[in-house]
Short mmCIF file of C-alpha atoms in Angstrom, two decimals:
data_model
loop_
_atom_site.label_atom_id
_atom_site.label_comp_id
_atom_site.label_asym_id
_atom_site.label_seq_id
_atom_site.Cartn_x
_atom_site.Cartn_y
_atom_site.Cartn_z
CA UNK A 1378 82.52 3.94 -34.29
CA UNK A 1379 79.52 2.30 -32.81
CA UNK A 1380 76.29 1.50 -34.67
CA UNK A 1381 73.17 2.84 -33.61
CA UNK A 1382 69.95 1.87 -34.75
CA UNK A 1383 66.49 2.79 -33.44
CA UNK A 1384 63.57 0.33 -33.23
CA UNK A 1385 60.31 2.22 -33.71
CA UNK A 1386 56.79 0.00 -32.45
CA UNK A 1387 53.93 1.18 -33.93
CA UNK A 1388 50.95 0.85 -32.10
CA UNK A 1389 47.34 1.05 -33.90
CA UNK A 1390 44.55 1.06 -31.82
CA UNK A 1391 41.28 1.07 -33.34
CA UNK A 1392 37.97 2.31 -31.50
CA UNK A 1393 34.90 0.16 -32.25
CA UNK A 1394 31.80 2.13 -30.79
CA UNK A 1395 28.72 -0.24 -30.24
CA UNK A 1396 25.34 1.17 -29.66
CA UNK A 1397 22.62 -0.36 -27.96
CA UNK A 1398 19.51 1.21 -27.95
CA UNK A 1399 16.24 0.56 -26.88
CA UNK A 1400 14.67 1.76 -30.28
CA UNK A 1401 14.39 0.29 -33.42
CA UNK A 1402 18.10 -0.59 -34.89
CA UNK A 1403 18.59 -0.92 -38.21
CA UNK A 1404 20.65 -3.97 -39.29
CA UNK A 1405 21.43 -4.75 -43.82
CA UNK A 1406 18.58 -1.74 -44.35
CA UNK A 1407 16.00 -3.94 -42.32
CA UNK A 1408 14.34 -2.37 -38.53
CA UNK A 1409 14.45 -4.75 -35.95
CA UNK A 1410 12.34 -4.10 -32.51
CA UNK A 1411 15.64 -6.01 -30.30
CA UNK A 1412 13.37 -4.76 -27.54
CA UNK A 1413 11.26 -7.90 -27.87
CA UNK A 1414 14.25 -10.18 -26.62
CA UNK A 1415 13.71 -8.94 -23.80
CA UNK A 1416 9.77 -9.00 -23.40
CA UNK A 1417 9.89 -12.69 -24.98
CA UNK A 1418 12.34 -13.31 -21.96
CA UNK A 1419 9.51 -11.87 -19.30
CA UNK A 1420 6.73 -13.49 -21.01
CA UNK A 1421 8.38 -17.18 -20.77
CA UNK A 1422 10.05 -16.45 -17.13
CA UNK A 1423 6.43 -15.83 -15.91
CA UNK A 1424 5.03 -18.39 -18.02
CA UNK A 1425 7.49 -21.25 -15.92
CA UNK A 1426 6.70 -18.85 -13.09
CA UNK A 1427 10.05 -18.10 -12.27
CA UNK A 1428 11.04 -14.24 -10.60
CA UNK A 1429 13.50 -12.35 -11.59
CA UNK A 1430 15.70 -13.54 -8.89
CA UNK A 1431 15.55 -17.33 -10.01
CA UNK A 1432 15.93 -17.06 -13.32
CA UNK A 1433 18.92 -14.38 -12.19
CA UNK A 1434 20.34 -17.53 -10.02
CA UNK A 1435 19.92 -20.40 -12.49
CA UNK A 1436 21.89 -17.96 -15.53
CA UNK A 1437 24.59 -17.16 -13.30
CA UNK A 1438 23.57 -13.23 -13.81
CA UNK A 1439 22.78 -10.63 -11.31
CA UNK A 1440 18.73 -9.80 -11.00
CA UNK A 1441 19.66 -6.33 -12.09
CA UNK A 1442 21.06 -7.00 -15.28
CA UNK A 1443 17.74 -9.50 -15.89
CA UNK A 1444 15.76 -6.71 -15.43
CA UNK A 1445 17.53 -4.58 -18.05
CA UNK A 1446 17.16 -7.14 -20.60
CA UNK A 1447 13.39 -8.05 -19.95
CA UNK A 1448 12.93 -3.72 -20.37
CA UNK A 1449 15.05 -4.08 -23.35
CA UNK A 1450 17.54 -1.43 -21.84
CA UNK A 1451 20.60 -3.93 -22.03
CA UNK A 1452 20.80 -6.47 -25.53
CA UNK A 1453 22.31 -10.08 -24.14
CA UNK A 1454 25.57 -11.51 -25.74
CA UNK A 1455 24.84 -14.53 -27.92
CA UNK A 1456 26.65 -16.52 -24.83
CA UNK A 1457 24.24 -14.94 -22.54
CA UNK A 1458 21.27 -15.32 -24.23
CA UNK A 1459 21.95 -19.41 -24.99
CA UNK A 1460 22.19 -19.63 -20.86
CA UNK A 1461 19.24 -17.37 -20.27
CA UNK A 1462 17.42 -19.61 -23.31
CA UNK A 1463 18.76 -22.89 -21.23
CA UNK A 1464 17.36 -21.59 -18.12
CA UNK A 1465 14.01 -21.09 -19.11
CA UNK A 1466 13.80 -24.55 -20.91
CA UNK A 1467 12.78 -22.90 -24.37
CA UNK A 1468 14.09 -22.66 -27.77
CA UNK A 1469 15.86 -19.68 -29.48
CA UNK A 1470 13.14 -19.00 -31.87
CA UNK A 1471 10.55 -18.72 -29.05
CA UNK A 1472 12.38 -15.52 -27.74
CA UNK A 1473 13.28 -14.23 -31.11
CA UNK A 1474 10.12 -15.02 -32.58
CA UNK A 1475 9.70 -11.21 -33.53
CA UNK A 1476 12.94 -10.58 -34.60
CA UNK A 1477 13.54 -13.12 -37.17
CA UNK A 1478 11.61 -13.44 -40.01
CA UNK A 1479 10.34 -16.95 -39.41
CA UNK A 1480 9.76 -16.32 -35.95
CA UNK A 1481 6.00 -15.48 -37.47
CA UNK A 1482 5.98 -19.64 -38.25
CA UNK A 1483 6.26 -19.88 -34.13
CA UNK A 1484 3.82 -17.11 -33.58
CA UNK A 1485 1.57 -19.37 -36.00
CA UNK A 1486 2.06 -22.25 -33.81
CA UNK A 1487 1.45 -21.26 -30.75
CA UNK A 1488 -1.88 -19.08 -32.06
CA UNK A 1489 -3.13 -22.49 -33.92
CA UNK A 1490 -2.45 -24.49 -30.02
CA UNK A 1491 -5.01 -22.01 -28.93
CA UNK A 1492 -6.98 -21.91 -31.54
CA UNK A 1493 -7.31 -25.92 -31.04
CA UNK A 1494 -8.77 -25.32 -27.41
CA UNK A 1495 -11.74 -22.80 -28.30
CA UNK A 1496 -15.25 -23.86 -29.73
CA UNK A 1497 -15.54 -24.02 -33.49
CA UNK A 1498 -18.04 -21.15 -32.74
CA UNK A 1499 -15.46 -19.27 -30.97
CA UNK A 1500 -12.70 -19.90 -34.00
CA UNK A 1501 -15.39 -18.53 -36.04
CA UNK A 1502 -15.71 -15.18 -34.28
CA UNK A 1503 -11.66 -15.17 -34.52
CA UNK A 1504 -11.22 -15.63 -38.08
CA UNK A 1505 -14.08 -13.17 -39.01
CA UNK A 1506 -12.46 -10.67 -37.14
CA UNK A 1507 -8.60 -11.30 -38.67
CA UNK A 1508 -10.48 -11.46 -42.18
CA UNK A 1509 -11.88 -8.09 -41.66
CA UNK A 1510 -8.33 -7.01 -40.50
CA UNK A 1511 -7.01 -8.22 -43.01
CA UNK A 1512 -8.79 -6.26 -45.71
CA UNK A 1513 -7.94 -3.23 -44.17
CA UNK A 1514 -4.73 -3.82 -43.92
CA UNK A 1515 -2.46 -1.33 -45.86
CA UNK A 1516 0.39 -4.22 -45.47
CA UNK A 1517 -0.32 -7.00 -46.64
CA UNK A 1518 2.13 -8.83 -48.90
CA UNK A 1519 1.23 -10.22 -52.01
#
């Protein structure tokens, strides 16, 4: 009489979909514009006047897949976006400036380094025209 015993595997496989979309993605009930990695990206490649094609070279990433993330059709992996951030010589918060809520304190910055360089006629003008903004503003946070 011989023994026979069966050995059943059980295999569970589960399907994770990710979504990446160039519109507005919701993320703990909050909208965030992820398109603006990529614009922030653009903005500081042509600011260190850098093409696609060197900043491409210096990330290790082909000049196609650049160009999808500076049109915000393709969202970077943290590890890609630290090398892209390296290659351009700026900080994180200077690319996600506009998708983290104190991104606005770098926004704030930079607009007060520019500020610094007009006329105090010229500032004038400026904050005139963001007071009068401001009171017709239909968002404005107490």
């Amino acid at each position: 009489m011989a023994l026979v015993s069966a050995v059943w595997f059980v295999y569970v496989f589960m399907v994770m979909t990710y979504t990446i979309s160039v519109y507005d993605t919701l993320i703990g009930g909050v909208v965030v514009k992820l398109e603006t990695i990529g614009k922030n990206i653009r903005k500081y490649r042509l600011m260190k006047k850098l093409r696609q094609e060197d900043l491409a070279e210096k990330a290790d990433l082909s000049i196609n897949y650049v160009g999808a993330i500076e049109r915000g059709e393709k969202i970077p992996s943290l590890e890609t976006l630290l090398v892209i951030i390296n290659a351009l010589g700026v900080s994180a918060d200077m690319i996600l400036a506009d998708v983290i809520d104190t991104g606005y304190l770098v926004k704030d910055s930079l607009l007060a380094e520019k500020l610094e360089k007009l006329s105090a006629e010229d500032r004038s003008k400026i904050y005139d025209v963001i007071d009068t903004m401001l009171k017709h503003s239909t968002q404005v946070k107490p």
